[in-house]
CSV table of C-alpha atoms in Angstrom, one decimal:
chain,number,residue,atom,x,y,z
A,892,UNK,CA,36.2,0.7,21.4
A,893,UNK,CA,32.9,0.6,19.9
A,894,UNK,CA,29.8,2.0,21.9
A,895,UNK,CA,31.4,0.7,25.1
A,896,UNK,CA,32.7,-2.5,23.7
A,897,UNK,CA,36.2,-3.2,23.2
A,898,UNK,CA,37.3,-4.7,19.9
A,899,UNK,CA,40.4,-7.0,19.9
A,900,UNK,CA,42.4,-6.1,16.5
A,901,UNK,CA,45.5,-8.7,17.2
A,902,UNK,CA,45.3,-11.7,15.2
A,903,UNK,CA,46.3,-14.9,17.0
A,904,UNK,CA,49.0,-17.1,15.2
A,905,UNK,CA,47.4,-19.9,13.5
A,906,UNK,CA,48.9,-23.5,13.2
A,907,UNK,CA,49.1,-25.4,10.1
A,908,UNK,CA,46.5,-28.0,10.8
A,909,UNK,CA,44.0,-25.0,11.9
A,910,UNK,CA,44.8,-23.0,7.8
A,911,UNK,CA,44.1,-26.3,6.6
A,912,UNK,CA,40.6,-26.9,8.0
A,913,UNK,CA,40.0,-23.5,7.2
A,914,UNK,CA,40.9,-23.9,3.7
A,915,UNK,CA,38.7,-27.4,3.9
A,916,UNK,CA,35.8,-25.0,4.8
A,917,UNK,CA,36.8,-22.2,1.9
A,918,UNK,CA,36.1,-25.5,-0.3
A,919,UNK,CA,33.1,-26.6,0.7
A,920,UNK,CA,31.8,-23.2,0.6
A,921,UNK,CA,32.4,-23.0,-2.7
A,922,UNK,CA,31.2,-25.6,-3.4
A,923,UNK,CA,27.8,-25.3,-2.1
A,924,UNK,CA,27.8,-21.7,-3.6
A,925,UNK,CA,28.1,-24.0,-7.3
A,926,UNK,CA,25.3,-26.3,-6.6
A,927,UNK,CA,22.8,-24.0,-5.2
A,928,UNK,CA,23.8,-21.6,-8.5
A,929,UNK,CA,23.4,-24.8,-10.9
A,930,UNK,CA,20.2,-25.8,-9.2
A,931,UNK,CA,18.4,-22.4,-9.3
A,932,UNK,CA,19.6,-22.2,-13.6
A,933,UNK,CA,18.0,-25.0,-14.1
A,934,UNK,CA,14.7,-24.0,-12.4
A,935,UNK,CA,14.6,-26.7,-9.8
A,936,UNK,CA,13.5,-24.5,-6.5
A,937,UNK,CA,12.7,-27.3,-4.4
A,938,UNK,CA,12.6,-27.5,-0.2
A,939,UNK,CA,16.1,-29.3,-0.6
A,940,UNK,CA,17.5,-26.2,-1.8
A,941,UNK,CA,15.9,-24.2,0.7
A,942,UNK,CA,17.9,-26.5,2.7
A,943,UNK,CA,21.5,-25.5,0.8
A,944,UNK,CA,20.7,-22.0,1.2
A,945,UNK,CA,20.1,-21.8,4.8
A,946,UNK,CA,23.6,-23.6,5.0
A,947,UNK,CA,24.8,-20.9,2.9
A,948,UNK,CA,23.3,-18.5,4.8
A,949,UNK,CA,24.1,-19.4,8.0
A,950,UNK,CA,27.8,-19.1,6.6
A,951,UNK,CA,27.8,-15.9,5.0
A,952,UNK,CA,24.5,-13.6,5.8
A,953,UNK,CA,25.7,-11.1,3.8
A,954,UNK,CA,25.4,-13.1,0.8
A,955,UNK,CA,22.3,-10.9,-0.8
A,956,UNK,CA,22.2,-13.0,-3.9
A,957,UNK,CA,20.8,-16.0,-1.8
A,958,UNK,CA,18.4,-14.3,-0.1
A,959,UNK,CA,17.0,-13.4,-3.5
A,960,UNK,CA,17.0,-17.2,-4.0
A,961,UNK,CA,15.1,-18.0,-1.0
A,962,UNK,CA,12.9,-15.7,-2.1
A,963,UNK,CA,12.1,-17.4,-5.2
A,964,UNK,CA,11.8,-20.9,-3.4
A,965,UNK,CA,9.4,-20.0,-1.2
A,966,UNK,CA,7.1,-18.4,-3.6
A,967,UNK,CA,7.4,-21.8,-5.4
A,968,UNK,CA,6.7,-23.6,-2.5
A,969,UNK,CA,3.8,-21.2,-1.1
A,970,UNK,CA,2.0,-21.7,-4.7
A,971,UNK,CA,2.2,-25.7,-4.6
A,972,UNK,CA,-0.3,-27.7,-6.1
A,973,UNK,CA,-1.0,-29.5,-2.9
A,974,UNK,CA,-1.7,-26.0,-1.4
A,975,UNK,CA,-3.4,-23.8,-4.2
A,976,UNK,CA,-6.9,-22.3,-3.7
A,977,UNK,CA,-9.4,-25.4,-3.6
A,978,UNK,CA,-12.8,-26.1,-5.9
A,979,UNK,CA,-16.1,-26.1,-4.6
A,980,UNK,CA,-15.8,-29.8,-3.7
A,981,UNK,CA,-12.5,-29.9,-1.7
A,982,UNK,CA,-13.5,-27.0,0.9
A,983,UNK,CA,-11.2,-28.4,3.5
A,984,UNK,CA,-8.2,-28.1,1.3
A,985,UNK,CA,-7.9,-24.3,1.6
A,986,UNK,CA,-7.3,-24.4,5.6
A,987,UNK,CA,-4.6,-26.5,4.6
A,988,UNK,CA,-3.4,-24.1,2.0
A,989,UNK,CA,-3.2,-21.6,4.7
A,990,UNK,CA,-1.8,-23.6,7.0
A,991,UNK,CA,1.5,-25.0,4.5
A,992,UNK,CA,1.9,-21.2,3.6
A,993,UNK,CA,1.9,-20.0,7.5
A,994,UNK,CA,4.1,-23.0,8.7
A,995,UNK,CA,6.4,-22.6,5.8
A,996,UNK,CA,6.9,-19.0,7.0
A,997,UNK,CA,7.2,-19.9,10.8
A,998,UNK,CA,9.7,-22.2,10.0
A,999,UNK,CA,11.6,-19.6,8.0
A,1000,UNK,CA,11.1,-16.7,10.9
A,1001,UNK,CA,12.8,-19.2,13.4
A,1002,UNK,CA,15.3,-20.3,11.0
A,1003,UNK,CA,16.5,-16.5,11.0
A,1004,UNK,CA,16.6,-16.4,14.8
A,1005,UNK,CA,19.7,-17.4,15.3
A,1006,UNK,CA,21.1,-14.9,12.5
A,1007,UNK,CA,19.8,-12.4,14.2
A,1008,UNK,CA,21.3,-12.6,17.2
A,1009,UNK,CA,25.3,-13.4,15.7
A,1010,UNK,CA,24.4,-10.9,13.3
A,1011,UNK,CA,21.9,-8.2,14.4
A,1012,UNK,CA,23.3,-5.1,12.2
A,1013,UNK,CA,22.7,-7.1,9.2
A,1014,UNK,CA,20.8,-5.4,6.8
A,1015,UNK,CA,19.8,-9.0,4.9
A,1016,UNK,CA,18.4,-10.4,7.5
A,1017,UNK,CA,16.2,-7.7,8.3
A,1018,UNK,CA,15.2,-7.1,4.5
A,1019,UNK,CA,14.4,-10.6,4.3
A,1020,UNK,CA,12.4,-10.7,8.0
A,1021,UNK,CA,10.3,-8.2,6.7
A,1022,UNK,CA,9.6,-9.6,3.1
A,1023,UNK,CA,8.3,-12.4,5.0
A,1024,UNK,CA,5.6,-11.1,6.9
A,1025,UNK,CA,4.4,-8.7,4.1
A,1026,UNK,CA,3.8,-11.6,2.6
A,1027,UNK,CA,1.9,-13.3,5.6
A,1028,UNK,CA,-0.3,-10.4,5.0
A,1029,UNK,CA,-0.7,-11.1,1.5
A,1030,UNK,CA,-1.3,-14.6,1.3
A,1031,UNK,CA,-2.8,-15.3,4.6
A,1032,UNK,CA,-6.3,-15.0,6.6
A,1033,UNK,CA,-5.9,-11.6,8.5
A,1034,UNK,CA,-5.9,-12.9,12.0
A,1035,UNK,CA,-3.0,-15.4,11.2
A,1036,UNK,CA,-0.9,-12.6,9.9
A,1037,UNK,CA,-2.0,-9.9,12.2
A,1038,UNK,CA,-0.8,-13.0,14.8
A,1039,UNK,CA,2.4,-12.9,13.2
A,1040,UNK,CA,2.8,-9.7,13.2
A,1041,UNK,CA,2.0,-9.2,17.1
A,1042,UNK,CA,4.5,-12.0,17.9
A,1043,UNK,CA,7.5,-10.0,15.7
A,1044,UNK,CA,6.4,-6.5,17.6
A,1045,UNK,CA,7.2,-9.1,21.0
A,1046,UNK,CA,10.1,-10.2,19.4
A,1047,UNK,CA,11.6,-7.1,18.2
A,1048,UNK,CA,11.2,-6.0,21.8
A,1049,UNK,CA,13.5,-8.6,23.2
A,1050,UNK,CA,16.2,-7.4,20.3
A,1051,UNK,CA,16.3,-4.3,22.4
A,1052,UNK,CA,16.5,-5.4,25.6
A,1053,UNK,CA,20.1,-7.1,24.4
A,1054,UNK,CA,20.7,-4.1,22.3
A,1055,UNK,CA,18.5,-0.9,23.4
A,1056,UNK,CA,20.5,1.0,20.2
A,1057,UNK,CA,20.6,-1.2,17.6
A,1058,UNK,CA,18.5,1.2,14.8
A,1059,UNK,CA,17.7,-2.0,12.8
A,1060,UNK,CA,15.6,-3.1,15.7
A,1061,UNK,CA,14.2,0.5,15.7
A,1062,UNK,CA,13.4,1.0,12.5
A,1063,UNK,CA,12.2,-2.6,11.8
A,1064,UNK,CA,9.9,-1.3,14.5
A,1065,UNK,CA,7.8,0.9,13.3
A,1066,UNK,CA,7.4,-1.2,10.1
A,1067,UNK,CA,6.1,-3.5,11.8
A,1068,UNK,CA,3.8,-0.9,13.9
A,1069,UNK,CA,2.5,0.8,10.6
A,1070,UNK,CA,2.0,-2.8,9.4
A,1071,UNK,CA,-0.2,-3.4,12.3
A,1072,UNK,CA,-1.8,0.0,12.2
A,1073,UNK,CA,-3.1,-1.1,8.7
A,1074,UNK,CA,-6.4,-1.5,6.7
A,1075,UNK,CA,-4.5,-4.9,5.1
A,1076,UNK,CA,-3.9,-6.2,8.7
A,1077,UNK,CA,-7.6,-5.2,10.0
A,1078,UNK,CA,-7.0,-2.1,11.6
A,1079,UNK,CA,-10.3,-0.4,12.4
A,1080,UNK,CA,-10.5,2.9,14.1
A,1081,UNK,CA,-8.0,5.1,15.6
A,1082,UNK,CA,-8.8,3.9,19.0
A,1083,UNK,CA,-6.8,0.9,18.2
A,1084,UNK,CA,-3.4,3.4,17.1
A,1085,UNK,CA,-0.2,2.2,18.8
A,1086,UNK,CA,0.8,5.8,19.6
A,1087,UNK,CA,0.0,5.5,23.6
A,1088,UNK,CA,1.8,2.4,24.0
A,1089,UNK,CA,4.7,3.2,21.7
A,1090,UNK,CA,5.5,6.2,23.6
A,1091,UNK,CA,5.4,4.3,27.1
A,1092,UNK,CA,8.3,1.8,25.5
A,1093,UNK,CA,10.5,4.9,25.0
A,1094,UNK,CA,9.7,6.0,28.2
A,1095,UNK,CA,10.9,3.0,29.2
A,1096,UNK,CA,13.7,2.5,26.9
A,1097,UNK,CA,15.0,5.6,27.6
A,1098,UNK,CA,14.9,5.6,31.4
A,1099,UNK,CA,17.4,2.4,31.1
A,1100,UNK,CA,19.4,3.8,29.0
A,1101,UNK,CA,19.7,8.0,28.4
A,1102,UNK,CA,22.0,7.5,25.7
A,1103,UNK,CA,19.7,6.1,23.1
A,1104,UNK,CA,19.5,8.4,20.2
A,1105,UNK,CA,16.5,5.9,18.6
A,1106,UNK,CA,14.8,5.9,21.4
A,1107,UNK,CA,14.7,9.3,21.7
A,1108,UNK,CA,13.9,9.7,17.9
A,1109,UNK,CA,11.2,7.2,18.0
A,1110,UNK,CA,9.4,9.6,20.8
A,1111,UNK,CA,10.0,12.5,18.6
A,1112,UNK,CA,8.3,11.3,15.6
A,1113,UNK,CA,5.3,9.7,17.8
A,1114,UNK,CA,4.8,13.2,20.3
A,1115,UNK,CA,3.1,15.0,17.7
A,1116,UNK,CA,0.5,12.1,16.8
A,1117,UNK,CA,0.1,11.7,20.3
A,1118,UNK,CA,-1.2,14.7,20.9
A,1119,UNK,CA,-3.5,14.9,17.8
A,1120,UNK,CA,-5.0,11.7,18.6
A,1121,UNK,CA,-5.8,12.6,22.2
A,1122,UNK,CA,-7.3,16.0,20.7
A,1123,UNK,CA,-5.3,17.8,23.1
A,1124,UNK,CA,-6.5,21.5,23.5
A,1125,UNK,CA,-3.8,24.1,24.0
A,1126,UNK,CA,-3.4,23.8,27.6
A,1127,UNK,CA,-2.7,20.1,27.5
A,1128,UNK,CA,-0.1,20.6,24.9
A,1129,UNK,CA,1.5,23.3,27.5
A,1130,UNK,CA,1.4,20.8,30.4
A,1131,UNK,CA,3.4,18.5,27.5
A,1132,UNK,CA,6.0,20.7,26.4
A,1133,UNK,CA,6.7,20.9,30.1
A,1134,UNK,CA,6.6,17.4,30.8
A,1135,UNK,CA,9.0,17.0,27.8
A,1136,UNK,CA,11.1,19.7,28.6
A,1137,UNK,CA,11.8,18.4,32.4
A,1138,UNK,CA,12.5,15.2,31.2
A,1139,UNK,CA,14.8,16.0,28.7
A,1140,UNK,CA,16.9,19.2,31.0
A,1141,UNK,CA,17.0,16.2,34.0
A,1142,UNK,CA,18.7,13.7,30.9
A,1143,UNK,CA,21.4,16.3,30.0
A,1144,UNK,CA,22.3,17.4,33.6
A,1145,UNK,CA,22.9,14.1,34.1
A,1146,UNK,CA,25.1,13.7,31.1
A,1147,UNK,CA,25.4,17.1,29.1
A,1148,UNK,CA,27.8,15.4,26.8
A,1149,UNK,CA,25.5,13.2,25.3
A,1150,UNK,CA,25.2,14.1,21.5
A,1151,UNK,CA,21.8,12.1,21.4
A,1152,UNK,CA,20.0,14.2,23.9
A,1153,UNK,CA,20.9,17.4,22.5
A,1154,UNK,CA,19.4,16.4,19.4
A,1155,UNK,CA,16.0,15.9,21.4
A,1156,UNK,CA,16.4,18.8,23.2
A,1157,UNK,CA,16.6,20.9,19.6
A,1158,UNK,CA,13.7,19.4,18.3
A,1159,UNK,CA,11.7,21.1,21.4
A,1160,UNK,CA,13.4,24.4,21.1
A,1161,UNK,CA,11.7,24.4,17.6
A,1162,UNK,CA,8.4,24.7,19.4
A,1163,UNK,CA,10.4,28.5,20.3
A,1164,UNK,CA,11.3,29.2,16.9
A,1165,UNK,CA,9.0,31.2,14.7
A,1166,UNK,CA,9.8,29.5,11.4
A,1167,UNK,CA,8.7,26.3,13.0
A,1168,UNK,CA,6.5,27.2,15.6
A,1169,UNK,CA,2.8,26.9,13.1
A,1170,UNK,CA,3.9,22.9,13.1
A,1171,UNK,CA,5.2,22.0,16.9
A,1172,UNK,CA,4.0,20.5,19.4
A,1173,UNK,CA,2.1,24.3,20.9
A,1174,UNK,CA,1.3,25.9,18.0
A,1175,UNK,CA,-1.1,28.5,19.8
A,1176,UNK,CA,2.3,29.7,21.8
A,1177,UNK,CA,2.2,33.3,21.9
A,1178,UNK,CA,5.5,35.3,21.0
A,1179,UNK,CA,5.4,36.8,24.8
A,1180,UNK,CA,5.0,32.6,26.1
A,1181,UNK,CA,7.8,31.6,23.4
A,1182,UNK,CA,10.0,34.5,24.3
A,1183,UNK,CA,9.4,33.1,28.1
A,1184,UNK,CA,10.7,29.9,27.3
A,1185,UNK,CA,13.7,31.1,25.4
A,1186,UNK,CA,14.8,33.2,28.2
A,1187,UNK,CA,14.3,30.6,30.7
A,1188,UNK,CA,16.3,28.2,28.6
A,1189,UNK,CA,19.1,30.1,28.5
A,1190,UNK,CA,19.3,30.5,32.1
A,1191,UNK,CA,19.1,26.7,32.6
A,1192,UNK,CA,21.8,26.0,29.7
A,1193,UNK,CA,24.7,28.8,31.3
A,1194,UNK,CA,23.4,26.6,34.7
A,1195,UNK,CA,24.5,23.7,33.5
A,1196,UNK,CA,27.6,25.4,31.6
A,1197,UNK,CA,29.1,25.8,35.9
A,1198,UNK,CA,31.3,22.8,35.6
A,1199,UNK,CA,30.4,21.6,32.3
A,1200,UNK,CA,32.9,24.7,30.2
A,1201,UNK,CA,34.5,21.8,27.8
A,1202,UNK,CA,31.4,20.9,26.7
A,1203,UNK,CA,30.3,22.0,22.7
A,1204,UNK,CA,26.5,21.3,22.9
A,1205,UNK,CA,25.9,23.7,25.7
A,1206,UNK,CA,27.2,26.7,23.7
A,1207,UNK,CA,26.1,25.8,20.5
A,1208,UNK,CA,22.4,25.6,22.0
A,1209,UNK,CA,23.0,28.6,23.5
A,1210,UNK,CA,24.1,30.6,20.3
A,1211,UNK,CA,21.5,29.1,18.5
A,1212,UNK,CA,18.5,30.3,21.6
A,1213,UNK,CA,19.7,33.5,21.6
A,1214,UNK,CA,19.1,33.4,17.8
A,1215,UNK,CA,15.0,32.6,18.3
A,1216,UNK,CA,15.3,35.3,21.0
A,1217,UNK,CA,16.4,38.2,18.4
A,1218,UNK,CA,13.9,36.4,15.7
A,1219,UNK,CA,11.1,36.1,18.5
A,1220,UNK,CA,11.2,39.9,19.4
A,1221,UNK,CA,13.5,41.4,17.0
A,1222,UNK,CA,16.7,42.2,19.7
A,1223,UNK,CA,19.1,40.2,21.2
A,1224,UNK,CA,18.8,38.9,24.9
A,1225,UNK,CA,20.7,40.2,27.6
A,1226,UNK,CA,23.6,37.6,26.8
A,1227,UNK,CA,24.6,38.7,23.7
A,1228,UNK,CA,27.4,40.5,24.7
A,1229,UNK,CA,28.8,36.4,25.7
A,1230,UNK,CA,28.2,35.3,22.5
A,1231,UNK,CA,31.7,36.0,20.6
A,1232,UNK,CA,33.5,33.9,23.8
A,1233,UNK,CA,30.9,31.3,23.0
A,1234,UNK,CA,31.9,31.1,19.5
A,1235,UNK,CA,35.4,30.9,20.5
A,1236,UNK,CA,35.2,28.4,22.7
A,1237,UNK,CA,33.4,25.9,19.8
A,1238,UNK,CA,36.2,27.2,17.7
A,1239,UNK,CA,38.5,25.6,20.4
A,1240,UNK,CA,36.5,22.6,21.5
A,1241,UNK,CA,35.0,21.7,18.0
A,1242,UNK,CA,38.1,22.0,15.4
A,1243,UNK,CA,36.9,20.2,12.3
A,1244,UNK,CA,34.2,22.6,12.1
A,1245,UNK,CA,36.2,25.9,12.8
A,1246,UNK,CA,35.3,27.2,9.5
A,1247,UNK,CA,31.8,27.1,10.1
A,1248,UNK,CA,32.3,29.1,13.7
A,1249,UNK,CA,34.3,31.6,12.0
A,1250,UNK,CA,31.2,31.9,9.5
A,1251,UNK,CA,28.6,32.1,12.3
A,1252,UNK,CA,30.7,34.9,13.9
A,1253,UNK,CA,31.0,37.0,10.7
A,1254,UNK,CA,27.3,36.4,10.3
A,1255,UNK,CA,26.5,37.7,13.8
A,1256,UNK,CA,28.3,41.1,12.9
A,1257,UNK,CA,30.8,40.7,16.1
C-alpha cells in the first residue's frame, strides 16, 4: 500500500509464446539504443532521429542519456538555416524563424504528454519539460513564451487534480511561477506577482484534500510574501495568524494523525518562539501576546489529546510549546509537572526515536 493505493507484488506465470515476444521487444530495444548511439557519433542530429528517440523514450523514460540527445537535436534543429535570423532583405523570414522554433517546441511539449501521465514521478521528464520552456524564453518573442508558459501553469494544474501530491507537479510549479514572475518573461511591477492567486490554489488544494504536505508547504513559503506585498500593518498580520491558525487546528481535529499538518502547524508556532519570532509572519508580537498564544495552544492541543492519547504529534507539540513558554517568560507553564508522562508516552508510541526521548528528558532535568 502506497498513499492509498494498493500494489500487487505477485507475478503472473507467463507462457512461452508471451517470453518470446518479450525477448523480440528486448531486441529491438537494443537495437534502436545502437542506431540512435551510431547516429549521434557520427554527428547526424537530424528530425529522423528525433523520431528514434521518442521511440526510445517512450520505452524507457528513465533513459537520461537520450534526453541529453534530444537535447542536442533540437538545438540543431532550432539553429537551421531555413530558420536563422534574417538579412535586411528577407524581413519576413524571421516570423518564420520564430514560428519553426515555437512549433518545434509545441510538438515536443505534447510529445511528453503522454509520459507524463504513465510516468508522473519521473524526474526526466520533468528536467527535460522545463529545459524546454527556458529555452522558449530564450529563443523566442516574449509573448510566445510568456504564452507558453501560461499554458504549462494550466497544465500543471490538471497534473494535480489527478494527483493533488505529486511534489514534481509542486515543485515544477513554482518554476514555472518564478519563470512567469520574471524580467526575461516581461514581468513588470509587483502588481502583477502570483502570490494572491497562488495562495487561493492551496486554499483550494488543501480543502480537497487535508493530507497534502505540498500543498501545505507551498502556502508556507508564499504567507510571508503575501503579506509583505499587501503591506500588511501589524493588525492585519494578527487577523492572519488567526485566520491561519483556525484553519490549521479545524485540519488536525479532523485528522490529528496527519504528519503533514503538524508540520504546518510548527511552522506557525514559530511566530511564538523568540529565536524566530524577528522573521514570522507577526513580528511586532509582544512577549505578553506570544505568551497568550502559547498558553492558549496548549489548552487546544491537551483538547484534542481526549480521545486522541495514541497519537505522537500531539505530545511532541506539546513538549516543544511548553519549551517557548519557559523561553518566552523564563518559567515553565502550569503543565510542566505532565511533561515526563508526555515523554513517556513518545518513548512508547515513537520507538525508533527512543533515544532521542530519553535525551530530551535528561535535558529537561526530570
Amino acid at each position: 500500500m502506497s498513499h492509498g493505493i494498493p500494489r500487487v507484488s505477485e507475478r503472473k506465470p507467463v507462457s512461452e509464446q508471451a517470453r518470446r515476444k518479450e525477448l523480440q521487444k528486448v531486441e529491438e530495444y537494443k537495437e534502436l539504443v545502437d542506431q540512435v548511439n551510431d547516429e549521434v557519433r557520427s554527428g547526424n542530429l537530424s528530425y529522423e532521429l528525433l523520431q528514434k528517440s521518442s521511440k526510445l523514450l517512450q520505452i524507457n523514460p528513465e533513459y537520461y542519456t537520450i534526453w541529453n540527445y534530444r537535447r542536442r537535436i533540437l538545438r540543431t534543429l532550432f539553429s537551421d538555416p531555413h530558420s536563422d535570423t534574417p538579412s535586411d532583405d528577407t524581413e519576413g523570414k524571421g516570423l518564420e524563424a520564430h514560428e519553426h522554433i515555437e512549433n518545434l517546441i509545441s510538438n515536443d511539449l505534447s510529445f511528453l504528454l503522454p509520459l507524463l501521465r504513465q510516468y508522473p514521478k519521473c524526474y526526466w521528464i520533468w528536467n527535460y519539460r522545463s529545459w524546454l520552456l527556458n529555452e522558449s524564453t530564450r529563443l523566442l518573442p516574449v509573448s510566445a513564451a510568456r504564452k507558453l508558459w501560461h499554458q504549462e501553469l494550466g497544465l500543471d494544474s490538471k497534473m494535480l487534480s489527478l494527483d493533488s501530491r505529486n511534489f514534481h507537479g509542486w515543485g515544477y510549479r513554482r518554476s514555472i511561477v518564478k519563470a512567469l514572475e520574471s524580467n526575461e518573461l516581461g514581468f513588470q511591477t509587483k502588481r502583477e506577482t502570483m502570490t494572491e492567486p497562488e495562495f487561493q490554489y492551496t486554499t483550494k488544494m488543501i480543502e480537497s484534500n487535508l493530507s497534502n504536505f505540498s500543498a501545505w508547504h507551498h502556502r508556507s513559503k508564499l504567507l510571508p510574501r503575501l503579506l509583505d506585498e499587501r503591506q500588511a500593518d501589524s493588525e492585519a498580520r494578527l487577523k492572519m495568524l488567526d485566520s491561519e491558525l483556525e484553519l490549521i487546528e479545524r485540519a488536525l481535529y479532523t485528522d490529528p494523525a496527519d504528519q503533514s499538518l503538524w508540520f504546518y502547524h510548527q511552522n506557525l508556532m514559530c511566530t511564538f518562539d523568540p529565536m524566530y519570532a524577528g522573521s514570522s509572519m507577526a513580528p511586532d508580537l509582544s512577549q505578553d501576546q506570544r505568551l497568550d498564544y502559547t498558553s492558549k495552544q496548549i489548552e487546544s492541543l491537551l483538547d484534542m489529546l481526549d480521545g486522541a492519547e495514541d497519537c505522537k504529534w500531539i505530545y511532541q507539540s506539546l513538549l516543544q510549546l511548553c519549551l517557548v513558554h519557559r523561553d518566552n517568560s523564563g518559567t515553565w507553564p502550569p503543565q510542566k509537572q505532565e511533561m515526563p508522562k508526555w515523554v513517556e508516552e513518545l518513548r512508547t508510541l515513537d520507538p525508533l526515536r527512543a533515544g532521542r526521548w530519553t535525551d530530551l528528558k535528561k535535558n529537561l532535568s526530570f
